[in-house]
PDB file of C-alpha atoms and ligand atoms in Angstrom:
ATOM      1  CA  MET A   1      79.342  81.201  95.547  1.00  0.00           C
ATOM      2  CA  THR A   2      79.585  80.496  91.842  1.00  0.00           C
ATOM      3  CA  LYS A   3      82.769  81.100  89.934  1.00  0.00           C
ATOM      4  CA  ASN A   4      81.779  84.269  88.148  1.00  0.00           C
ATOM      5  CA  GLU A   5      80.255  86.039  91.105  1.00  0.00           C
ATOM      6  CA  THR A   6      81.870  89.254  92.264  1.00  0.00           C
ATOM      7  CA  ILE A   7      83.633  88.730  95.595  1.00  0.00           C
ATOM      8  CA  LYS A   8      82.698  91.428  98.065  1.00  0.00           C
ATOM      9  CA  ALA A   9      84.726  92.756 100.990  1.00  0.00           C
ATOM     10  CA  GLY A  10      85.081  96.090 102.767  1.00  0.00           C
ATOM     11  CA  VAL A  11      86.040  98.010 105.851  1.00  0.00           C
ATOM     12  CA  ILE A  12      83.650  98.722 108.719  1.00  0.00           C
ATOM     13  CA  GLY A  13      84.279 101.918 110.674  1.00  0.00           C
ATOM     14  CA  TRP A  14      82.680 105.114 111.983  1.00  0.00           C
ATOM     15  CA  PRO A  15      83.479 107.428 110.414  1.00  0.00           C
ATOM     16  CA  VAL A  16      85.055 105.430 107.602  1.00  0.00           C
ATOM     17  CA  GLY A  17      85.659 108.082 104.949  1.00  0.00           C
ATOM     18  CA  HIS A  18      89.231 108.580 106.157  1.00  0.00           C
ATOM     19  CA  SER A  19      90.145 104.920 105.728  1.00  0.00           C
ATOM     20  CA  LEU A  20      92.877 104.177 103.197  1.00  0.00           C
ATOM     21  CA  SER A  21      91.847 100.526 102.963  1.00  0.00           C
ATOM     22  CA  PRO A  22      89.518 100.912  99.936  1.00  0.00           C
ATOM     23  CA  ARG A  23      92.358 102.612  98.051  1.00  0.00           C
ATOM     24  CA  LEU A  24      94.784  99.907  99.081  1.00  0.00           C
ATOM     25  CA  HIS A  25      92.613  96.885  98.304  1.00  0.00           C
ATOM     26  CA  GLY A  26      91.282  98.590  95.175  1.00  0.00           C
ATOM     27  CA  PHE A  27      94.845  98.828  93.851  1.00  0.00           C
ATOM     28  CA  TRP A  28      95.391  95.103  94.363  1.00  0.00           C
ATOM     29  CA  LEU A  29      92.007  94.132  92.867  1.00  0.00           C
ATOM     30  CA  GLN A  30      92.949  95.982  89.718  1.00  0.00           C
ATOM     31  CA  ALA A  31      96.576  94.824  89.683  1.00  0.00           C
ATOM     32  CA  TYR A  32      95.557  91.152  89.923  1.00  0.00           C
ATOM     33  CA  SER A  33      92.469  91.517  87.659  1.00  0.00           C
ATOM     34  CA  ILE A  34      90.164  90.104  90.325  1.00  0.00           C
ATOM     35  CA  ASN A  35      86.406  90.188  90.015  1.00  0.00           C
ATOM     36  CA  GLY A  36      85.932  91.766  93.405  1.00  0.00           C
ATOM     37  CA  ILE A  37      84.980  94.927  95.215  1.00  0.00           C
ATOM     38  CA  TYR A  38      86.171  96.435  98.470  1.00  0.00           C
ATOM     39  CA  GLU A  39      83.971  99.159  99.885  1.00  0.00           C
ATOM     40  CA  PRO A  40      83.799 101.478 102.876  1.00  0.00           C
ATOM     41  CA  ILE A  41      80.990 100.382 105.244  1.00  0.00           C
ATOM     42  CA  ALA A  42      79.951 103.191 107.593  1.00  0.00           C
ATOM     43  CA  VAL A  43      78.356 101.708 110.703  1.00  0.00           C
ATOM     44  CA  LYS A  44      77.438 103.621 113.858  1.00  0.00           C
ATOM     45  CA  PRO A  45      78.438 102.021 117.147  1.00  0.00           C
ATOM     46  CA  GLU A  46      74.806 101.402 118.103  1.00  0.00           C
ATOM     47  CA  ASP A  47      74.217  99.516 114.856  1.00  0.00           C
ATOM     48  CA  PHE A  48      77.451  97.566 114.897  1.00  0.00           C
ATOM     49  CA  ARG A  49      76.270  94.244 116.281  1.00  0.00           C
ATOM     50  CA  ASP A  50      73.366  93.820 113.858  1.00  0.00           C
ATOM     51  CA  GLN A  51      75.319  94.897 110.801  1.00  0.00           C
ATOM     52  CA  PHE A  52      78.310  92.800 111.745  1.00  0.00           C
ATOM     53  CA  ARG A  53      76.262  89.665 112.373  1.00  0.00           C
ATOM     54  CA  GLY A  54      74.528  90.294 109.065  1.00  0.00           C
ATOM     55  CA  LEU A  55      77.722  90.224 106.969  1.00  0.00           C
ATOM     56  CA  ALA A  56      77.152  86.720 105.625  1.00  0.00           C
ATOM     57  CA  ASP A  57      73.571  87.485 104.571  1.00  0.00           C
ATOM     58  CA  ALA A  58      74.783  90.690 102.945  1.00  0.00           C
ATOM     59  CA  GLY A  59      77.100  88.598 100.769  1.00  0.00           C
ATOM     60  CA  TYR A  60      80.478  89.606 102.149  1.00  0.00           C
ATOM     61  CA  ALA A  61      83.478  87.283 101.952  1.00  0.00           C
ATOM     62  CA  GLY A  62      84.929  89.244 104.837  1.00  0.00           C
ATOM     63  CA  VAL A  63      85.834  92.663 106.139  1.00  0.00           C
ATOM     64  CA  ASN A  64      88.440  94.744 107.821  1.00  0.00           C
ATOM     65  CA  VAL A  65      87.397  96.444 111.011  1.00  0.00           C
ATOM     66  CA  THR A  66      88.663  99.855 112.038  1.00  0.00           C
ATOM     67  CA  VAL A  67      88.049 102.509 114.693  1.00  0.00           C
ATOM     68  CA  PRO A  68      85.965 102.362 116.853  1.00  0.00           C
ATOM     69  CA  HIS A  69      84.793  98.788 116.276  1.00  0.00           C
ATOM     70  CA  LYS A  70      87.844  96.559 116.740  1.00  0.00           C
ATOM     71  CA  GLU A  71      86.993  95.510 120.296  1.00  0.00           C
ATOM     72  CA  ALA A  72      83.303  95.026 119.481  1.00  0.00           C
ATOM     73  CA  ALA A  73      84.315  92.841 116.545  1.00  0.00           C
ATOM     74  CA  LEU A  74      86.232  90.560 118.889  1.00  0.00           C
ATOM     75  CA  ALA A  75      83.154  90.291 121.105  1.00  0.00           C
ATOM     76  CA  ASN A  76      80.934  89.387 118.151  1.00  0.00           C
ATOM     77  CA  VAL A  77      82.927  86.868 116.090  1.00  0.00           C
ATOM     78  CA  ASP A  78      82.217  83.156 116.372  1.00  0.00           C
ATOM     79  CA  GLU A  79      85.887  82.378 116.681  1.00  0.00           C
ATOM     80  CA  ALA A  80      89.002  84.507 117.147  1.00  0.00           C
ATOM     81  CA  ASP A  81      92.630  83.596 116.623  1.00  0.00           C
ATOM     82  CA  ASP A  82      95.246  83.787 119.336  1.00  0.00           C
ATOM     83  CA  ASN A  83      96.605  87.194 118.260  1.00  0.00           C
ATOM     84  CA  ALA A  84      93.179  88.804 118.357  1.00  0.00           C
ATOM     85  CA  LEU A  85      92.548  87.395 121.817  1.00  0.00           C
ATOM     86  CA  ARG A  86      95.893  88.614 123.143  1.00  0.00           C
ATOM     87  CA  ILE A  87      95.549  92.065 121.589  1.00  0.00           C
ATOM     88  CA  GLY A  88      91.889  92.291 122.537  1.00  0.00           C
ATOM     89  CA  ALA A  89      90.834  93.453 119.080  1.00  0.00           C
ATOM     90  CA  VAL A  90      89.930  92.101 115.631  1.00  0.00           C
ATOM     91  CA  ASN A  91      90.913  93.904 112.426  1.00  0.00           C
ATOM     92  CA  THR A  92      90.293  91.148 109.868  1.00  0.00           C
ATOM     93  CA  VAL A  93      87.181  88.983 109.522  1.00  0.00           C
ATOM     94  CA  VAL A  94      86.555  86.048 107.217  1.00  0.00           C
ATOM     95  CA  VAL A  95      83.006  84.837 106.593  1.00  0.00           C
ATOM     96  CA  ARG A  96      83.275  81.066 106.468  1.00  0.00           C
ATOM     97  CA  ASP A  97      81.223  78.765 104.239  1.00  0.00           C
ATOM     98  CA  ASP A  98      78.730  78.080 107.030  1.00  0.00           C
ATOM     99  CA  GLY A  99      78.250  81.843 107.530  1.00  0.00           C
ATOM    100  CA  SER A 100      80.206  81.990 110.779  1.00  0.00           C
ATOM    101  CA  LEU A 101      82.664  84.818 111.403  1.00  0.00           C
ATOM    102  CA  HIS A 102      86.334  84.213 112.046  1.00  0.00           C
ATOM    103  CA  GLY A 103      88.340  87.133 113.471  1.00  0.00           C
ATOM    104  CA  SER A 104      92.061  87.740 113.480  1.00  0.00           C
ATOM    105  CA  ASN A 105      94.407  90.614 114.176  1.00  0.00           C
ATOM    106  CA  THR A 106      97.058  91.293 111.542  1.00  0.00           C
ATOM    107  CA  ASP A 107      98.433  94.585 112.917  1.00  0.00           C
ATOM    108  CA  GLY A 108     101.383  92.855 114.595  1.00  0.00           C
ATOM    109  CA  PHE A 109     102.157  90.973 111.379  1.00  0.00           C
ATOM    110  CA  GLY A 110     102.043  94.263 109.464  1.00  0.00           C
ATOM    111  CA  PHE A 111     104.355  95.897 111.960  1.00  0.00           C
ATOM    112  CA  ILE A 112     106.965  93.104 111.776  1.00  0.00           C
ATOM    113  CA  GLU A 113     106.837  92.817 107.977  1.00  0.00           C
ATOM    114  CA  ASN A 114     107.305  96.580 107.646  1.00  0.00           C
ATOM    115  CA  LEU A 115     110.342  96.476 109.928  1.00  0.00           C
ATOM    116  CA  LYS A 116     111.819  93.583 107.949  1.00  0.00           C
ATOM    117  CA  ASP A 117     111.336  95.585 104.735  1.00  0.00           C
ATOM    118  CA  GLY A 118     112.762  98.813 106.124  1.00  0.00           C
ATOM    119  CA  ALA A 119     115.568  97.361 108.234  1.00  0.00           C
ATOM    120  CA  PRO A 120     116.657  94.143 106.506  1.00  0.00           C
ATOM    121  CA  GLY A 121     118.680  91.889 108.763  1.00  0.00           C
ATOM    122  CA  PHE A 122     117.476  93.523 111.970  1.00  0.00           C
ATOM    123  CA  ASP A 123     117.932  91.009 114.797  1.00  0.00           C
ATOM    124  CA  PHE A 124     114.968  91.249 117.148  1.00  0.00           C
ATOM    125  CA  THR A 125     116.705  89.101 119.771  1.00  0.00           C
ATOM    126  CA  ASN A 126     119.723  91.387 119.993  1.00  0.00           C
ATOM    127  CA  GLY A 127     118.613  93.874 122.639  1.00  0.00           C
ATOM    128  CA  PRO A 128     115.978  96.081 124.252  1.00  0.00           C
ATOM    129  CA  ALA A 129     113.107  97.799 122.473  1.00  0.00           C
ATOM    130  CA  VAL A 130     111.462 101.014 123.704  1.00  0.00           C
ATOM    131  CA  ILE A 131     107.797 101.506 122.828  1.00  0.00           C
ATOM    132  CA  LEU A 132     106.156 104.920 123.151  1.00  0.00           C
ATOM    133  CA  GLY A 133     102.416 104.696 123.797  1.00  0.00           C
ATOM    134  CA  ALA A 134      99.975 102.208 125.265  1.00  0.00           C
ATOM    135  CA  GLY A 135      96.909 102.360 122.976  1.00  0.00           C
ATOM    136  CA  GLY A 136      95.610  99.750 120.565  1.00  0.00           C
ATOM    137  CA  ALA A 137      98.583 100.059 118.231  1.00  0.00           C
ATOM    138  CA  ALA A 138     101.001  99.542 121.111  1.00  0.00           C
ATOM    139  CA  ARG A 139      99.191  96.332 122.102  1.00  0.00           C
ATOM    140  CA  ALA A 140      99.736  94.867 118.640  1.00  0.00           C
ATOM    141  CA  VAL A 141     103.366  96.046 118.509  1.00  0.00           C
ATOM    142  CA  VAL A 142     104.244  94.688 121.951  1.00  0.00           C
ATOM    143  CA  THR A 143     102.635  91.309 121.224  1.00  0.00           C
ATOM    144  CA  ALA A 144     104.516  91.027 117.939  1.00  0.00           C
ATOM    145  CA  LEU A 145     107.837  91.969 119.524  1.00  0.00           C
ATOM    146  CA  ILE A 146     107.408  89.358 122.256  1.00  0.00           C
ATOM    147  CA  ASP A 147     106.754  86.732 119.588  1.00  0.00           C
ATOM    148  CA  ALA A 148     109.785  87.930 117.592  1.00  0.00           C
ATOM    149  CA  GLY A 149     111.979  87.235 120.623  1.00  0.00           C
ATOM    150  CA  VAL A 150     112.820  90.731 121.874  1.00  0.00           C
ATOM    151  CA  PRO A 151     114.350  90.060 125.302  1.00  0.00           C
ATOM    152  CA  ASP A 152     113.491  93.366 126.991  1.00  0.00           C
ATOM    153  CA  ILE A 153     110.526  95.562 126.057  1.00  0.00           C
ATOM    154  CA  ARG A 154     110.245  98.965 127.746  1.00  0.00           C
ATOM    155  CA  LEU A 155     106.860 100.540 127.572  1.00  0.00           C
ATOM    156  CA  THR A 156     106.450 104.229 128.283  1.00  0.00           C
ATOM    157  CA  ASN A 157     103.248 106.228 128.116  1.00  0.00           C
ATOM    158  CA  ARG A 158     101.951 109.607 129.301  1.00  0.00           C
ATOM    159  CA  THR A 159      99.272 107.799 131.310  1.00  0.00           C
ATOM    160  CA  MET A 160     101.404 105.276 133.154  1.00  0.00           C
ATOM    161  CA  SER A 161      98.486 103.184 134.416  1.00  0.00           C
ATOM    162  CA  ARG A 162      97.548 102.346 130.818  1.00  0.00           C
ATOM    163  CA  ALA A 163     101.056 101.007 130.188  1.00  0.00           C
ATOM    164  CA  GLU A 164     100.866  99.000 133.416  1.00  0.00           C
ATOM    165  CA  THR A 165      97.563  97.461 132.406  1.00  0.00           C
ATOM    166  CA  LEU A 166      98.983  96.519 129.019  1.00  0.00           C
ATOM    167  CA  ALA A 167     102.091  94.984 130.596  1.00  0.00           C
ATOM    168  CA  ASP A 168      99.932  93.015 133.058  1.00  0.00           C
ATOM    169  CA  GLN A 169      97.626  91.693 130.363  1.00  0.00           C
ATOM    170  CA  ILE A 170     100.246  90.612 127.835  1.00  0.00           C
ATOM    171  CA  ALA A 171     102.604  87.995 129.211  1.00  0.00           C
ATOM    172  CA  GLY A 172     106.218  88.690 128.297  1.00  0.00           C
ATOM    173  CA  PRO A 173     109.402  90.569 129.188  1.00  0.00           C
ATOM    174  CA  VAL A 174     107.672  93.954 129.406  1.00  0.00           C
ATOM    175  CA  THR A 175     108.571  96.657 131.924  1.00  0.00           C
ATOM    176  CA  VAL A 176     106.956 100.057 132.344  1.00  0.00           C
ATOM    177  CA  VAL A 177     109.086 103.198 132.333  1.00  0.00           C
ATOM    178  CA  PRO A 178     107.705 106.586 133.478  1.00  0.00           C
ATOM    179  CA  TRP A 179     107.102 108.970 130.557  1.00  0.00           C
ATOM    180  CA  GLU A 180     109.551 111.504 132.089  1.00  0.00           C
ATOM    181  CA  LYS A 181     112.326 108.867 131.867  1.00  0.00           C
ATOM    182  CA  ARG A 182     111.831 108.068 128.177  1.00  0.00           C
ATOM    183  CA  ASP A 183     115.096 109.699 127.069  1.00  0.00           C
ATOM    184  CA  ALA A 184     117.226 107.904 129.653  1.00  0.00           C
ATOM    185  CA  THR A 185     115.829 104.467 128.796  1.00  0.00           C
ATOM    186  CA  LEU A 186     117.109 104.734 125.211  1.00  0.00           C
ATOM    187  CA  ASN A 187     120.808 104.346 125.966  1.00  0.00           C
ATOM    188  CA  ASP A 188     121.107 100.626 125.130  1.00  0.00           C
ATOM    189  CA  ALA A 189     117.969 100.216 123.006  1.00  0.00           C
ATOM    190  CA  GLN A 190     118.168  98.487 119.600  1.00  0.00           C
ATOM    191  CA  LEU A 191     114.725  99.620 118.546  1.00  0.00           C
ATOM    192  CA  LEU A 192     112.510 102.637 119.231  1.00  0.00           C
ATOM    193  CA  VAL A 193     108.888 102.589 118.090  1.00  0.00           C
ATOM    194  CA  ASN A 194     106.482 105.504 118.329  1.00  0.00           C
ATOM    195  CA  THR A 195     102.906 104.228 118.567  1.00  0.00           C
ATOM    196  CA  THR A 196     101.475 107.482 119.940  1.00  0.00           C
ATOM    197  CA  THR A 197      99.626 110.043 117.879  1.00  0.00           C
ATOM    198  CA  LEU A 198     102.295 112.633 118.695  1.00  0.00           C
ATOM    199  CA  GLY A 199     103.923 114.086 115.591  1.00  0.00           C
ATOM    200  CA  MET A 200     100.881 113.365 113.456  1.00  0.00           C
ATOM    201  CA  ASN A 201      99.375 116.217 111.426  1.00  0.00           C
ATOM    202  CA  ASN A 202      97.254 118.435 113.701  1.00  0.00           C
ATOM    203  CA  GLN A 203      98.610 116.733 116.845  1.00  0.00           C
ATOM    204  CA  PRO A 204     101.247 117.989 119.303  1.00  0.00           C
ATOM    205  CA  PRO A 205     104.896 117.235 118.492  1.00  0.00           C
ATOM    206  CA  LEU A 206     106.655 114.233 119.980  1.00  0.00           C
ATOM    207  CA  GLU A 207     109.209 115.523 122.447  1.00  0.00           C
ATOM    208  CA  ILE A 208     112.048 113.066 122.814  1.00  0.00           C
ATOM    209  CA  ASP A 209     115.844 113.335 122.830  1.00  0.00           C
ATOM    210  CA  ILE A 210     117.310 110.370 120.950  1.00  0.00           C
ATOM    211  CA  THR A 211     120.955 111.344 121.520  1.00  0.00           C
ATOM    212  CA  GLY A 212     121.425 108.362 123.830  1.00  0.00           C
ATOM    213  CA  LEU A 213     120.413 105.717 121.284  1.00  0.00           C
ATOM    214  CA  PRO A 214     123.249 103.457 120.120  1.00  0.00           C
ATOM    215  CA  ASP A 215     124.482 104.054 116.555  1.00  0.00           C
ATOM    216  CA  ASN A 216     123.045 100.729 115.345  1.00  0.00           C
ATOM    217  CA  ALA A 217     119.530 101.389 116.634  1.00  0.00           C
ATOM    218  CA  VAL A 218     116.482 101.244 114.368  1.00  0.00           C
ATOM    219  CA  ILE A 219     113.698 103.829 114.632  1.00  0.00           C
ATOM    220  CA  ASN A 220     110.141 103.137 113.526  1.00  0.00           C
ATOM    221  CA  ASP A 221     107.407 105.744 113.643  1.00  0.00           C
ATOM    222  CA  ILE A 222     104.009 104.224 112.907  1.00  0.00           C
ATOM    223  CA  VAL A 223     102.661 107.698 112.118  1.00  0.00           C
ATOM    224  CA  TYR A 224     102.386 108.088 108.317  1.00  0.00           C
ATOM    225  CA  ALA A 225     100.745 111.515 108.056  1.00  0.00           C
ATOM    226  CA  PRO A 226     103.237 113.056 107.603  1.00  0.00           C
ATOM    227  CA  LEU A 227     105.452 110.228 106.390  1.00  0.00           C
ATOM    228  CA  GLU A 228     108.559 112.166 107.359  1.00  0.00           C
ATOM    229  CA  THR A 229     107.890 112.866 111.016  1.00  0.00           C
ATOM    230  CA  ASP A 230     110.301 114.931 113.081  1.00  0.00           C
ATOM    231  CA  LEU A 231     111.374 111.703 114.788  1.00  0.00           C
ATOM    232  CA  ILE A 232     112.262 110.101 111.446  1.00  0.00           C
ATOM    233  CA  LYS A 233     114.086 113.242 110.286  1.00  0.00           C
ATOM    234  CA  THR A 234     116.108 113.559 113.476  1.00  0.00           C
ATOM    235  CA  ALA A 235     117.034 109.881 113.464  1.00  0.00           C
ATOM    236  CA  ARG A 236     118.057 109.973 109.814  1.00  0.00           C
ATOM    237  CA  ALA A 237     120.170 113.069 110.402  1.00  0.00           C
ATOM    238  CA  ARG A 238     121.987 111.049 113.058  1.00  0.00           C
ATOM    239  CA  GLY A 239     122.603 108.244 110.569  1.00  0.00           C
ATOM    240  CA  LEU A 240     120.252 105.753 112.224  1.00  0.00           C
ATOM    241  CA  THR A 241     118.144 103.280 110.259  1.00  0.00           C
ATOM    242  CA  THR A 242     114.617 104.645 109.986  1.00  0.00           C
ATOM    243  CA  VAL A 243     111.385 102.880 109.060  1.00  0.00           C
ATOM    244  CA  ASP A 244     108.315 104.928 108.260  1.00  0.00           C
ATOM    245  CA  GLY A 245     104.718 104.077 109.116  1.00  0.00           C
ATOM    246  CA  ILE A 246     102.873 103.435 105.854  1.00  0.00           C
ATOM    247  CA  GLY A 247     104.270  99.928 105.401  1.00  0.00           C
ATOM    248  CA  MET A 248     102.538  98.644 108.542  1.00  0.00           C
ATOM    249  CA  LEU A 249      99.194  99.613 107.023  1.00  0.00           C
ATOM    250  CA  LEU A 250     100.066  97.983 103.704  1.00  0.00           C
ATOM    251  CA  HIS A 251     101.338  94.733 105.189  1.00  0.00           C
ATOM    252  CA  GLN A 252      98.529  94.282 107.714  1.00  0.00           C
ATOM    253  CA  ALA A 253      96.127  94.191 104.754  1.00  0.00           C
ATOM    254  CA  ARG A 254      97.803  91.215 103.043  1.00  0.00           C
ATOM    255  CA  PRO A 255      96.314  88.280 105.023  1.00  0.00           C
ATOM    256  CA  GLY A 256      92.735  89.536 104.613  1.00  0.00           C
ATOM    257  CA  PHE A 257      93.113  90.109 100.881  1.00  0.00           C
ATOM    258  CA  ALA A 258      94.641  86.658 100.420  1.00  0.00           C
ATOM    259  CA  GLN A 259      91.806  84.953 102.298  1.00  0.00           C
ATOM    260  CA  TRP A 260      88.932  86.818 100.613  1.00  0.00           C
ATOM    261  CA  PHE A 261      90.207  87.043  97.075  1.00  0.00           C
ATOM    262  CA  GLY A 262      92.554  84.034  96.879  1.00  0.00           C
ATOM    263  CA  VAL A 263      95.708  85.882  95.776  1.00  0.00           C
ATOM    264  CA  GLN A 264      98.733  86.663  97.958  1.00  0.00           C
ATOM    265  CA  PRO A 265      99.297  90.371  97.232  1.00  0.00           C
ATOM    266  CA  ASP A 266     102.649  92.161  97.123  1.00  0.00           C
ATOM    267  CA  VAL A 267     103.650  95.405  98.774  1.00  0.00           C
ATOM    268  CA  SER A 268     105.345  97.342  95.982  1.00  0.00           C
ATOM    269  CA  GLN A 269     106.611 100.889  95.542  1.00  0.00           C
ATOM    270  CA  ALA A 270     103.671 101.520  93.192  1.00  0.00           C
ATOM    271  CA  LEU A 271     101.242 100.486  95.933  1.00  0.00           C
ATOM    272  CA  ARG A 272     103.006 102.707  98.451  1.00  0.00           C
ATOM    273  CA  ASP A 273     102.829 105.697  96.109  1.00  0.00           C
ATOM    274  CA  HIS A 274      99.176 105.035  95.302  1.00  0.00           C
ATOM    275  CA  VAL A 275      98.120 104.790  98.946  1.00  0.00           C
ATOM    276  CA  LEU A 276     100.247 107.754 100.038  1.00  0.00           C
ATOM    277  CA  ALA A 277      98.554 109.889  97.391  1.00  0.00           C
ATOM    278  CA  GLY A 278      95.341 109.305  99.346  1.00  0.00           C
ATOM    279  CA  VAL A 279      96.772 110.512 102.665  1.00  0.00           C
ATOM    280  CA  LYS A 280      95.158 113.798 103.578  1.00  0.00           C
ATOM    281  CA  GLY A 281      97.030 116.474 105.456  1.00  0.00           C
TER     282      GLY A 281
HETATM  283  P1  ATR B 301      95.704 103.814 119.083  1.00  0.00           P
HETATM  284  O1  ATR B 301      94.662 102.831 119.508  1.00  0.00           O
HETATM  285  O2  ATR B 301      95.661 104.168 117.628  1.00  0.00           O
HETATM  286  O3  ATR B 301      97.070 103.435 119.538  1.00  0.00           O
HETATM  287  P2  ATR B 301      94.960 105.581 121.248  1.00  0.00           P
HETATM  288  O4  ATR B 301      94.404 104.455 122.018  1.00  0.00           O
HETATM  289  O5  ATR B 301      94.172 106.838 121.161  1.00  0.00           O
HETATM  290  O6  ATR B 301      95.280 105.202 119.766  1.00  0.00           O
HETATM  291  O7  ATR B 301      96.413 105.896 121.812  1.00  0.00           O
HETATM  292  C1  ATR B 301      97.074 107.065 121.524  1.00  0.00           C
HETATM  293  C2  ATR B 301      98.424 107.051 122.225  1.00  0.00           C
HETATM  294  O8  ATR B 301      99.018 108.348 122.054  1.00  0.00           O
HETATM  295  C3  ATR B 301      98.321 106.819 123.727  1.00  0.00           C
HETATM  296  O9  ATR B 301      99.459 106.141 124.175  1.00  0.00           O
HETATM  297  C4  ATR B 301      98.279 108.272 124.254  1.00  0.00           C
HETATM  298  O10 ATR B 301      98.697 108.415 125.586  1.00  0.00           O
HETATM  299  P3  ATR B 301      97.642 108.293 126.798  1.00  0.00           P
HETATM  300  O11 ATR B 301      97.423 106.848 127.013  1.00  0.00           O
HETATM  301  O12 ATR B 301      98.298 108.988 127.924  1.00  0.00           O
HETATM  302  O13 ATR B 301      96.385 109.016 126.311  1.00  0.00           O
HETATM  303  C5  ATR B 301      99.272 108.921 123.326  1.00  0.00           C
HETATM  304  N1  ATR B 301      99.080 110.377 123.304  1.00  0.00           N
HETATM  305  C6  ATR B 301      98.114 111.051 122.672  1.00  0.00           C
HETATM  306  N2  ATR B 301      98.263 112.388 122.890  1.00  0.00           N
HETATM  307  C7  ATR B 301      99.340 112.530 123.712  1.00  0.00           C
HETATM  308  C8  ATR B 301     100.012 113.655 124.288  1.00  0.00           C
HETATM  309  N3  ATR B 301      99.591 114.917 124.078  1.00  0.00           N
HETATM  310  N4  ATR B 301     101.100 113.413 125.062  1.00  0.00           N
HETATM  311  C9  ATR B 301     101.549 112.160 125.286  1.00  0.00           C
HETATM  312  N5  ATR B 301     100.948 111.048 124.750  1.00  0.00           N
HETATM  313  C10 ATR B 301      99.872 111.241 123.976  1.00  0.00           C
END
């Protein structure tokens, strides 16, 4: 690539119109005056392999990968980093000079960075964490919490077998708690994270009684539409430290942007406001 060539990146998904990533990366491209573009790339599942393997020829420096292609991306990269292998999914791809595809997963990084921003000084090693949900987001969160040194991770999910599979596949101090016991398991927790879709716009409410949480507990809802979920409101009313979900999205984007465009981007209030303005009800 010559110096003055426009650097091209994007996000592959199906559908992809809902993705906030073009808005997010577009903000940074403008803020740092970079000669680059970041575009939505709509790819049907049946076309994924061909399009994905053709990224180098199509001139991309790399891509983000979103629903429903994250697992297929892992299967089709030339090399994946440890996080992607443990989580079983790739969300960030770099096209290397020889045209090969390197995949990583930055969701866990985004989760941890968001918590550090929203709950400065939080000590991950201090006590148990309770995780609601056992989908793809939960996999990234659990992996990141193990690496951060959380001594006791309690995973609870409506479909218990899914939580058991996750706990079996990811080595660490993870125990599975029946969904009906989710309130009782909060009584000595330092951290509660909702990774389910409950409480999201157009989804059922999250039913949980957080009365038992200690007064120093931190609550993180990874739902960001709405930003102020009932869980966040209830926790704040109790005086607990709350961390909303948009920051995980913003921070997970940083490593990809840095690798493609060569600038380490910042997560600022202006970026938050800009991306939130694109969140549809
Ligand atoms: P993601 O990959 O984004 O985490 P997902 O794999 O669809 O999304 O996971 C959604 C999570 O929300 C799951 O933990 C799901 O529980 P199940 O594994 O039992 O499906 C949870 N979830 C969705 N709707 C739910 C509901 N009505 N009650 C309880 N949990 C629900």
